[in-house]
Amino acid sequence: MYAAHAHDQAHGDHAHSPGGIMRWITTTNHKDIGTLYLWFSFTMLMVGGVLAIGIRAELFQPGLQFWRPEFFNELTTMHGLIMVFGAIMPAFVGFANWQIPMMIGAPDMAFARMNNWSFWLLPPAACLLVGSFFVPGGATAAGWTLYAPLSTQMGPGMDLAIFALHIMGASSIMGAINIITTILNMRAPGMDLMKMPLFVWTWLITAYLLIAVMPVLAGAVTMVLTDRHFGTNFFNAAGGGDPVLFQHIFWFFGHPEVYIMILPAFGIISQVIPAFARKPLFGYASMVYALASIAILSFIVWAHHMFTVGMPAAGQLFFMFATMLIAVPTGVKVFNWIATMWKGSMTFEAPMLFACGFIFVFSMGGFTGLMLAIPPVDIQVQDTYYVVAHFHYVLVAGSLFAIFAGAYFWIPKWTGHMYDETLGKWHFWLSLIFFNITFFPMHFLGLAGMPRRIPDYALQFADFNMVASFGGFGFGLTQLIFLAAVIKCIRGGEKAPDKPWEGADTLEWTLPSPPPYHSFETPPVVK
Amino acid sequence: MMSQSARYFIPDPSRWPIFGSVALLCMASGTALWINGAPWGKFVLIAGLCILIYMLFGWFGAVARESEGGKYNQQVDTSFRWGMSWFIFSEAMFFAAFFAALFYMRVLSVPDLGSLDSKMIWPEFTAQWPTAGPGIAEKFTPMGAWGIPALNTLLLLASGVTVTWAHWGLLQNDRSQLSLGLIMTIVLGAAFLGFQVYEYGHAYFELNLRLSTGAYGATFFMLTGFHGFHVTVGTIMLIAILGRFTAGHFTADHHFGFVGVIWYWHFVDWVWLLLFVVVYWL
C-alpha cells in the first residue's frame, strides 16, 4: 500500500478511491473526513440556529405567542444539545483532522479507518436527536444538562437523546484516541513536543480531556436510562439514591467539557494572531503550561455549577477558589496574545478580525464567569439570563468566533482559493454587532431576575428581550454570509499561494494550496 | 522512528465503518422502541446486533490480514499500543462513574436520608449499608463476599497468571504452552461467568436482591453487570486470539493483537479486585 503512494500521487490524487457518494462514505483520508466534519457541523449550526430563532421569536414579546411551554423547553434543550455536541465539538474535530497531520508533518491520522467511523457515527446520532422531536411526547425538555428527576420522567424522546449521547460519546472517544495517537506517534523527525504548533498542543490536551470525561457522561446517562426503564434507584431518594448525584456526575463531565469546547479555540487564536502580527507567539512555553493547568484544574471545579443545591461552606469555598484559580492561566493566555500583537506590524484580514473580536468578547465572558464563581453572587443569579449571557459569551464569541477565524485562516490552504475579503469583513462586523445586541442585554435581564428556560416573562423585561430577539435574528441571518463566502471560495476565486499569510510559519504553509491528498509522503525534517 | 517514518501505512478506503454506524443506529432506535412498548423494536435491535457482528468480523479480519501481510511497521505497532492504552483509560473512567455513584450513596446520600433532616418524611429509616433506601419496604439479603465472589476472585487472579504464562510461551516460541495457557484462561473466564450467572439467579430467587433493590441493588448489579460484560468481551477476544493462533498468526516479536487482549484482561482483573473490596466485602 505505502509503496504505491508515490505512484498514485503522480497520477492524480485518488486513483484508488471509489467515486461519488461512496468516496465520502468509505474515505480514510484526513482531509475528506475533516471536510465531512466541518459540513456536518455547519449543518447542525443551522439546525440549532433555527431552534434558537424559535426561542427568540417566543421571547420577542411577553405572553405566549407561538409555542406551548413544553415545546419551548424542548427548543432550549435541543438547541443546547445540538450546538454543543453537533456544532461546536465536531467543528473543532474537523479542524483537527485537516490541520494536525499537516502541522506535524504526517501523511494522515494514525487510525484512518477509525477516523472514518468517528465521523460516520455522528449522522446517526443527529438523526436520533432531531428525530426525537417527532416521537410521542416530543423531544426531551429536561434542559441540555438532563437533570434528574426531569430526565427520569420524560417520554421516549429522552431515550433517543440518551442513545444519541452514547453514540456521540463513542465518536468523541475514538476521535480523541486517534488525535492523541497521531500527535504522540506521527510527528515528523525533529518535531519535539515543545516545537509543536500551539493548535496541536491544545488538541493533545483536549483529546485527553475527552477520553477522561466522555465515558463519565456515558455512565451518567446510562444510569438515567436504567432508572427510567430497568428499576434502578440511582437518582431516587426513596431508594437511597439522590437526584443531586446526577448533577455531580454530569458536571464532572460537564466542566471539562466546556474546556473541550474552548481549548482548541485558544489553539486557533494562537495560530492566527502571530500570523497577522508578523511576530512569533509571545511566551510559547507559558502558553503550553497554562493549557495544562487549565486542563488539570477543570477536574476540580465542577460543583460551582451546583452552589444552590446546598453544600457545606467549606465546599463552596473550595470550589470558588479552585474556579478563580483558572483565571490565572487564562489570563496568561490573553496577555500573551496581546503581547504578541505589541509592536507587531498588524493587518486586519477576516481571521485577525475574528481573533481580536474573540479576545474582547471572550474576556467579557471570562469576567462574568469569575463573578459566577462567587457563591453569594451565583446564588442570586443562578438559572437567570445572566448565566445564559455568560456561557454564550464564551461559547459563541469564544468558540464560534475562533471557528470562523480558523475557517478564514485556513480556507485558502484547503480550497486553493482566496476567500472574498469583503464578505469576510461584513460577516465579522455584523456578527460582532448582532452578537452583542443579542447577548449583552441578557446580563441586565439576569441581574434583574429573569429566569432562563421560561417562555413567558414579567412586563419589565419586555424591552431588553425585544432587543435581544432582534439581535438574534440578525446574528442568524449573518451566518448566511459565511455560507456564501465559503461556497464562493470553493467554487473559485483568486488563486491562493502556498503561504497566503506573511507571518504564518507552521508546516502546512510549506505544502501547495490545496495540499496533496496525503499531506506529507516523506516527512519533513524540523530543525 | 526515524528509520521507519519514510514508510507510512494508510489503509485503503473501507466500507466497514458505515456498517458499524448503521448497526448502532438500528440498535439505538430498536432499543428505544422496545423499552417504550413497541415489541417489534427488539427485531430492529437484533438486526443491528447482527450487522455489528458482521462488521466486527470484517473489520478485525481486515486488520489481521494486513498485520499478517507484513503491512504494519514499527510505527503502526506503536500507534496500536497508544490506542489500546487510551481505550483502557476510557473504560476505567466509565467504571469510575459507577464507583463514584456507589461511594456517593454510601458516604453522602444514605447517611443524609437517615439524618434528622429526613426524619419528617421517613421517621423509621436508619442509615446503614447495605440498604434498599427508606421508601422500599421489601426485605432482601445482601450478597456475602466469602462464597462465590471469593472463588471468582481466585479464578480471575489465576486467569491473569495463565494468560501471562501463555504470553511467555509465545515469547519463547513454545506454541503448545501458548495454546494451553490460552485455553486455561478461556476456561477460567467462562467459569467466572458461569458462577456469576449462578450468583445472579441466587440473588434474584433466594435473596430477593434485584436491580430494583434500591441503592444496594442498583450499584451491585450495575457494577458487577458491566464488569461481567467486560469479562464476556474479554473471553470472546481470547477465543479470537486462540483462533488466530490456530490459523498460524503471531510471531514472538509481532503479536500486539495478543498483547492488547492481555492488557484488557488485566484491566478487567483490576476492576474486579476493586469491586470485590468495595461492593462485596466492605
Coordinates of N, CA, C and O in Angstrom, one line a residue, chain A residues 151-292:
Chain A
S151 N -35.2 14.3 33.8 CA -34.8 13.3 32.8 C -35.3 11.9 33.0 O -35.4 11.1 32.1
T152 N -35.6 11.6 34.3 CA -36.1 10.3 34.6 C -37.6 10.2 34.3 O -38.2 9.2 34.5
Q153 N -38.2 11.3 33.9 CA -39.7 11.4 33.7 C -40.1 11.6 32.3 O -41.3 11.4 32.0
M154 N -39.2 12.1 31.4 CA -39.7 12.4 30.1 C -40.1 11.2 29.3 O -39.9 10.1 29.7
G155 N -40.7 11.4 28.1 CA -41.1 10.4 27.2 C -40.0 9.7 26.4 O -38.8 9.9 26.7
P156 N -40.4 9.0 25.4 CA -39.4 8.3 24.5 C -38.3 9.2 23.9 O -37.2 8.7 23.7
G157 N -38.6 10.5 23.7 CA -37.6 11.4 23.2 C -36.4 11.4 24.1 O -35.3 11.6 23.6
M158 N -36.6 11.3 25.4 CA -35.4 11.2 26.3 C -34.5 10.0 26.0 O -33.3 10.1 26.0
D159 N -35.1 8.9 25.7 CA -34.3 7.7 25.4 C -33.5 7.9 24.2 O -32.4 7.5 24.1
L160 N -34.1 8.5 23.2 CA -33.4 8.8 21.9 C -32.2 9.7 22.2 O -31.1 9.5 21.7
A161 N -32.5 10.7 23.1 CA -31.4 11.6 23.4 C -30.2 10.9 24.1 O -29.1 11.1 23.8
I162 N -30.6 10.0 25.0 CA -29.6 9.2 25.7 C -28.8 8.4 24.8 O -27.5 8.4 24.8
F163 N -29.4 7.7 23.8 CA -28.7 6.8 22.9 C -27.9 7.7 22.0 O -26.7 7.3 21.6
A164 N -28.4 8.9 21.6 CA -27.6 9.8 20.7 C -26.4 10.2 21.5 O -25.3 10.2 20.9
L165 N -26.5 10.5 22.8 CA -25.3 10.9 23.5 C -24.3 9.7 23.6 O -23.1 9.9 23.6
H166 N -24.8 8.5 23.8 CA -23.9 7.3 23.8 C -23.1 7.3 22.5 O -21.9 7.1 22.5
I167 N -23.8 7.4 21.4 CA -23.1 7.3 20.1 C -22.2 8.4 19.9 O -21.0 8.2 19.4
M168 N -22.6 9.7 20.2 CA -21.7 10.8 20.0 C -20.5 10.7 21.0 O -19.4 11.1 20.6
G169 N -20.7 10.1 22.1 CA -19.6 9.9 23.1 C -18.6 8.9 22.5 O -17.4 9.1 22.5
A170 N -19.1 7.8 21.9 CA -18.2 6.8 21.3 C -17.4 7.5 20.2 O -16.2 7.3 20.0
S171 N -18.1 8.3 19.4 CA -17.5 9.1 18.3 C -16.4 10.0 18.9 O -15.2 10.0 18.4
S172 N -16.7 10.7 19.9 CA -15.7 11.6 20.5 C -14.5 10.8 21.1 O -13.3 11.3 20.9
I173 N -14.7 9.7 21.7 CA -13.6 9.0 22.4 C -12.7 8.4 21.3 O -11.5 8.5 21.3
M174 N -13.3 7.9 20.2 CA -12.5 7.3 19.1 C -11.7 8.4 18.5 O -10.5 8.3 18.1
G175 N -12.4 9.6 18.2 CA -11.7 10.7 17.6 C -10.6 11.2 18.5 O -9.5 11.5 18.0
A176 N -10.8 11.2 19.8 CA -9.7 11.7 20.7 C -8.6 10.7 20.7 O -7.4 11.2 20.7
I177 N -8.9 9.4 20.8 CA -7.8 8.4 20.8 C -6.9 8.6 19.5 O -5.7 8.6 19.6
N178 N -7.6 8.8 18.4 CA -6.9 9.0 17.2 C -6.1 10.2 17.2 O -4.9 10.1 16.8
I179 N -6.6 11.3 17.7 CA -5.8 12.5 17.6 C -4.6 12.4 18.6 O -3.5 12.8 18.2
I180 N -4.8 11.9 19.7 CA -3.7 11.8 20.7 C -2.6 10.9 20.1 O -1.4 11.2 20.2
T181 N -3.0 9.8 19.5 CA -2.0 8.8 19.0 C -1.3 9.5 17.8 O -0.1 9.3 17.7
T182 N -2.0 10.2 17.0 CA -1.4 10.9 15.9 C -0.3 11.8 16.4 O 0.8 11.9 15.9
I183 N -0.7 12.6 17.4 CA 0.2 13.6 17.9 C 1.4 13.0 18.5 O 2.6 13.4 18.4
L184 N 1.2 11.9 19.3 CA 2.3 11.3 20.0 C 3.2 10.5 19.1 O 4.4 10.3 19.4
N185 N 2.7 10.0 18.1 CA 3.4 8.9 17.3 C 3.7 9.3 15.9 O 4.4 8.6 15.2
M186 N 3.1 10.3 15.3 CA 3.3 10.6 13.9 C 4.0 11.9 13.6 O 4.0 12.3 12.4
R187 N 4.6 12.5 14.6 CA 5.3 13.7 14.3 C 6.5 13.5 13.4 O 7.2 12.5 13.5
A188 N 6.8 14.5 12.6 CA 8.0 14.5 11.7 C 9.2 14.5 12.6 O 9.2 15.0 13.7
P189 N 10.3 13.9 12.1 CA 11.6 13.9 12.8 C 12.0 15.3 13.2 O 11.9 16.2 12.4
G190 N 12.4 15.5 14.4 CA 12.8 16.8 14.9 C 11.7 17.6 15.5 O 11.9 18.7 16.1
M191 N 10.4 17.2 15.3 CA 9.3 18.0 15.8 C 9.1 17.5 17.3 O 8.3 16.6 17.6
D192 N 9.9 18.1 18.2 CA 9.7 17.9 19.6 C 8.3 18.3 20.1 O 7.7 19.2 19.5
L193 N 7.9 17.8 21.2 CA 6.7 18.3 21.8 C 6.7 19.8 21.9 O 5.7 20.5 21.6
M194 N 7.8 20.4 22.4 CA 7.8 21.8 22.6 C 8.1 22.6 21.4 O 8.3 23.8 21.4
K195 N 8.1 21.9 20.2 CA 8.1 22.7 19.0 C 6.8 22.6 18.2 O 6.7 23.2 17.1
M196 N 5.9 21.9 18.8 CA 4.6 21.7 18.1 C 3.9 23.0 18.0 O 3.9 23.8 19.0
P197 N 3.2 23.3 16.9 CA 2.3 24.5 16.9 C 1.3 24.4 18.0 O 0.9 23.3 18.4
L198 N 0.9 25.6 18.5 CA 0.1 25.6 19.7 C -1.3 24.9 19.4 O -1.9 24.4 20.4
F199 N -1.8 25.0 18.2 CA -3.1 24.4 17.9 C -3.0 22.9 18.2 O -3.9 22.2 18.7
V200 N -1.8 22.3 17.8 CA -1.7 20.8 18.1 C -1.6 20.6 19.6 O -2.2 19.6 20.1
W201 N -0.9 21.4 20.3 CA -0.9 21.3 21.8 C -2.3 21.3 22.4 O -2.6 20.5 23.2
T202 N -3.1 22.3 21.9 CA -4.4 22.4 22.5 C -5.2 21.1 22.3 O -5.9 20.7 23.1
W203 N -5.0 20.5 21.1 CA -5.8 19.3 20.8 C -5.3 18.1 21.5 O -6.0 17.3 21.9
L204 N -3.9 18.1 21.8 CA -3.4 17.0 22.6 C -4.1 17.0 24.0 O -4.6 16.0 24.5
I205 N -4.2 18.2 24.5 CA -4.8 18.3 25.9 C -6.3 18.1 25.8 O -6.9 17.4 26.7
T206 N -7.0 18.6 24.8 CA -8.4 18.5 24.6 C -8.7 17.0 24.5 O -9.7 16.5 25.1
A207 N -7.9 16.3 23.7 CA -8.2 14.8 23.5 C -8.1 14.1 24.8 O -8.9 13.2 25.1
Y208 N -7.1 14.5 25.6 CA -7.0 13.8 26.9 C -8.3 14.1 27.7 O -8.8 13.2 28.4
L209 N -8.7 15.3 27.7 CA -10.0 15.6 28.5 C -11.1 14.8 28.0 O -11.9 14.3 28.7
L210 N -11.2 14.7 26.6 CA -12.4 14.0 26.1 C -12.3 12.5 26.5 O -13.4 12.0 26.9
I211 N -11.2 11.9 26.5 CA -11.1 10.5 26.9 C -11.4 10.3 28.3 O -12.0 9.3 28.8
A212 N -11.1 11.3 29.1 CA -11.3 11.2 30.6 C -12.8 11.4 30.9 O -13.3 10.8 31.9
V213 N -13.5 12.3 30.2 CA -14.8 12.6 30.7 C -16.0 12.1 29.8 O -17.1 12.0 30.4
M214 N -15.8 11.8 28.6 CA -16.9 11.3 27.8 C -17.5 10.0 28.4 O -18.7 9.8 28.4
P215 N -16.6 9.1 28.8 CA -17.1 7.9 29.4 C -17.9 8.2 30.7 O -18.9 7.4 31.0
V216 N -17.6 9.2 31.4 CA -18.3 9.6 32.6 C -19.8 10.0 32.2 O -20.7 9.7 32.9
L217 N -19.8 10.8 31.1 CA -21.2 11.2 30.7 C -22.0 9.9 30.2 O -23.2 9.8 30.5
A218 N -21.3 9.0 29.6 CA -22.0 7.8 29.2 C -22.5 7.1 30.4 O -23.6 6.6 30.4
G219 N -21.7 7.0 31.5 CA -22.2 6.4 32.7 C -23.4 7.1 33.3 O -24.4 6.5 33.7
A220 N -23.3 8.4 33.3 CA -24.4 9.2 33.8 C -25.7 9.0 33.1 O -26.8 8.7 33.7
V221 N -25.7 9.0 31.7 CA -26.9 8.8 31.0 C -27.4 7.4 31.0 O -28.6 7.1 30.9
T222 N -26.4 6.4 31.2 CA -26.8 5.0 31.4 C -27.6 4.9 32.7 O -28.6 4.2 32.7
M223 N -27.1 5.6 33.7 CA -27.9 5.5 35.0 C -29.3 6.1 34.8 O -30.3 5.6 35.4
V224 N -29.4 7.2 34.0 CA -30.7 7.7 33.8 C -31.6 6.7 33.0 O -32.7 6.5 33.4
L225 N -31.0 6.0 32.1 CA -31.7 5.0 31.3 C -32.2 3.9 32.2 O -33.4 3.5 32.1
T226 N -31.3 3.4 33.1 CA -31.8 2.3 33.9 C -32.8 2.7 35.0 O -33.7 2.0 35.3
D227 N -32.6 4.0 35.4 CA -33.6 4.5 36.4 C -35.0 4.6 35.7 O -36.0 4.4 36.3
R228 N -35.0 5.0 34.4 CA -36.2 5.1 33.6 C -36.9 3.8 33.3 O -38.1 3.7 33.5
H229 N -36.1 2.8 33.0 CA -36.7 1.6 32.4 C -36.4 0.3 33.1 O -37.1 -0.7 32.9
F230 N -35.4 0.3 33.9 CA -35.0 -1.0 34.5 C -35.0 -1.0 36.0 O -34.4 -1.9 36.6
G231 N -35.7 -0.1 36.6 CA -36.0 -0.2 38.0 C -34.9 0.2 39.0 O -35.0 0.0 40.2
T232 N -33.7 0.8 38.5 CA -32.7 1.2 39.5 C -33.1 2.5 40.2 O -34.1 3.1 39.7
N233 N -32.4 2.8 41.2 CA -32.8 3.9 42.0 C -31.6 4.9 42.3 O -31.4 5.4 43.3
F234 N -30.8 5.1 41.2 CA -29.6 6.0 41.4 C -30.1 7.4 41.8 O -29.4 8.0 42.6
F235 N -31.1 7.9 41.2 CA -31.5 9.3 41.4 C -32.8 9.4 42.1 O -33.5 10.4 42.0
N236 N -33.2 8.4 42.9 CA -34.5 8.3 43.6 C -34.2 8.2 45.1 O -33.7 7.2 45.6
A237 N -34.5 9.3 45.9 CA -34.2 9.3 47.3 C -34.9 8.1 48.0 O -34.4 7.6 49.0
A238 N -36.1 7.7 47.6 CA -36.8 6.6 48.2 C -36.0 5.3 48.2 O -36.2 4.5 49.1
G239 N -35.1 5.2 47.2 CA -34.3 4.0 47.1 C -32.9 4.2 47.6 O -32.1 3.3 47.5
G240 N -32.7 5.3 48.3 CA -31.4 5.6 48.8 C -30.5 6.4 47.9 O -29.3 6.6 48.2
G241 N -31.0 6.7 46.7 CA -30.2 7.5 45.7 C -30.4 8.9 46.0 O -30.9 9.3 47.0
D242 N -30.1 9.7 45.0 CA -30.1 11.2 45.1 C -30.1 11.9 43.8 O -29.2 11.6 43.0
P243 N -31.1 12.7 43.5 CA -31.0 13.5 42.2 C -29.8 14.3 42.1 O -29.2 14.5 41.0
V244 N -29.2 14.8 43.2 CA -28.0 15.6 43.2 C -26.8 14.7 42.7 O -25.9 15.3 42.1
L245 N -26.9 13.4 42.9 CA -25.8 12.6 42.4 C -25.7 12.8 40.9 O -24.6 12.8 40.4
F246 N -26.8 12.9 40.2 CA -26.7 13.1 38.7 C -26.0 14.4 38.4 O -25.1 14.4 37.6
Q247 N -26.3 15.4 39.2 CA -25.6 16.7 38.9 C -24.1 16.6 39.1 O -23.3 17.1 38.4
H248 N -23.7 15.8 40.2 CA -22.2 15.7 40.4 C -21.6 14.9 39.2 O -20.6 15.4 38.7
I249 N -22.2 13.8 38.8 CA -21.6 13.1 37.7 C -21.6 13.9 36.5 O -20.6 13.9 35.7
F250 N -22.8 14.5 36.2 CA -22.9 15.3 35.0 C -21.8 16.4 34.9 O -21.1 16.6 33.9
W251 N -21.7 17.1 36.0 CA -20.7 18.3 35.9 C -19.3 17.8 36.0 O -18.4 18.6 35.6
F252 N -19.1 16.6 36.6 CA -17.7 16.1 36.5 C -17.3 15.9 35.0 O -16.1 16.1 34.6
F253 N -18.3 15.5 34.2 CA -18.1 15.6 32.8 C -18.2 17.0 32.2 O -17.4 17.5 31.4
G254 N -19.2 17.7 32.7 CA -19.6 19.0 32.1 C -18.5 20.1 32.2 O -18.4 20.9 31.2
H255 N -17.8 20.1 33.3 CA -16.9 21.2 33.3 C -15.7 21.0 32.4 O -15.4 21.9 31.6
P256 N -15.0 19.9 32.5 CA -14.0 19.6 31.4 C -14.6 19.8 30.0 O -13.9 20.3 29.1
E257 N -15.8 19.5 29.8 CA -16.5 19.6 28.5 C -16.4 21.1 28.1 O -16.2 21.3 26.9
V258 N -16.6 22.1 28.9 CA -16.6 23.4 28.4 C -15.1 23.8 28.0 O -14.9 24.6 27.1
Y259 N -14.1 23.2 28.6 CA -12.8 23.4 28.2 C -12.5 22.7 26.9 O -11.7 23.1 26.1
I260 N -13.1 21.5 26.7 CA -13.0 20.8 25.4 C -13.5 21.7 24.3 O -13.0 21.7 23.2
M261 N -14.5 22.6 24.6 CA -15.0 23.4 23.6 C -14.3 24.7 23.5 O -14.5 25.5 22.5
I262 N -13.4 25.1 24.4 CA -12.7 26.4 24.3 C -11.2 26.2 24.0 O -10.5 27.0 23.4
L263 N -10.5 25.1 24.5 CA -9.1 24.9 24.3 C -8.7 24.9 22.8 O -7.8 25.6 22.4
P264 N -9.4 24.2 21.9 CA -9.0 24.2 20.5 C -9.2 25.6 20.0 O -8.5 26.1 19.1
A265 N -10.2 26.4 20.5 CA -10.3 27.8 20.1 C -9.1 28.6 20.5 O -8.6 29.4 19.7
F266 N -8.6 28.4 21.7 CA -7.3 29.0 22.1 C -6.2 28.7 21.1 O -5.4 29.5 20.7
G267 N -6.2 27.4 20.6 CA -5.2 27.0 19.7 C -5.3 27.7 18.4 O -4.3 28.2 17.9
I268 N -6.5 27.9 17.9 CA -6.7 28.6 16.6 C -6.2 30.0 16.7 O -5.5 30.6 15.9
I269 N -6.7 30.7 17.8 CA -6.3 32.1 18.1 C -4.8 32.2 18.2 O -4.2 33.2 17.7
S270 N -4.1 31.2 18.8 CA -2.7 31.3 19.0 C -2.0 31.1 17.6 O -0.8 31.3 17.5
Q271 N -2.6 30.5 16.6 CA -2.0 30.4 15.3 C -2.3 31.7 14.5 O -1.4 32.2 13.8
V272 N -3.5 32.3 14.7 CA -3.9 33.4 13.8 C -3.1 34.7 14.2 O -2.6 35.4 13.4
I273 N -3.1 34.9 15.5 CA -2.5 36.2 16.0 C -1.1 36.4 15.6 O -0.7 37.4 15.0
P274 N -0.2 35.4 15.8 CA 1.2 35.6 15.3 C 1.3 35.8 13.8 O 2.1 36.6 13.3
A275 N 0.4 35.1 13.1 CA 0.5 35.2 11.6 C 0.2 36.7 11.2 O 0.8 37.2 10.2
F276 N -0.8 37.3 11.8 CA -1.2 38.7 11.3 C -0.4 39.8 12.1 O -0.5 40.9 11.7
A277 N 0.2 39.4 13.2 CA 1.0 40.4 13.9 C 2.5 40.3 13.3 O 3.3 41.2 13.6
R278 N 2.7 39.3 12.5 CA 4.0 39.0 11.9 C 5.1 39.0 13.0 O 6.2 39.5 12.8
K279 N 4.8 38.3 14.1 CA 5.7 38.1 15.2 C 5.5 36.7 15.7 O 4.4 36.2 15.7
P280 N 6.6 36.1 16.2 CA 6.3 34.8 16.9 C 5.4 34.9 18.1 O 5.4 36.0 18.7
L281 N 4.7 33.9 18.4 CA 3.9 33.9 19.6 C 4.7 34.2 20.8 O 5.7 33.7 21.1
F282 N 4.2 35.2 21.6 CA 4.9 35.6 22.9 C 4.6 34.5 23.9 O 3.5 34.1 24.1
G283 N 5.7 34.0 24.5 CA 5.6 33.1 25.7 C 5.0 31.7 25.3 O 4.1 31.2 26.0
Y284 N 5.6 31.1 24.3 CA 5.1 29.8 23.9 C 5.0 28.8 25.0 O 4.0 28.2 25.3
A285 N 6.1 28.7 25.8 CA 6.2 27.7 26.8 C 5.1 28.0 27.9 O 4.4 27.1 28.4
S286 N 4.9 29.2 28.2 CA 3.9 29.6 29.2 C 2.5 29.3 28.7 O 1.6 28.9 29.5
M287 N 2.3 29.4 27.4 CA 1.0 29.0 26.8 C 0.8 27.5 27.0 O -0.3 27.1 27.4
V288 N 1.8 26.7 26.8 CA 1.6 25.3 27.0 C 1.3 24.9 28.5 O 0.4 24.2 28.8
Y289 N 2.1 25.5 29.4 CA 1.9 25.3 30.8 C 0.5 25.8 31.2 O -0.2 25.1 32.0
A290 N 0.1 26.9 30.7 CA -1.3 27.4 31.0 C -2.3 26.5 30.6 O -3.3 26.2 31.3
L291 N -2.2 25.9 29.4 CA -3.2 24.9 28.9 C -3.3 23.7 29.8 O -4.4 23.3 30.2
A292 N -2.1 23.2 30.2 CA -2.1 22.0 31.0 C -2.7 22.4 32.4 O -3.5 21.6 32.9

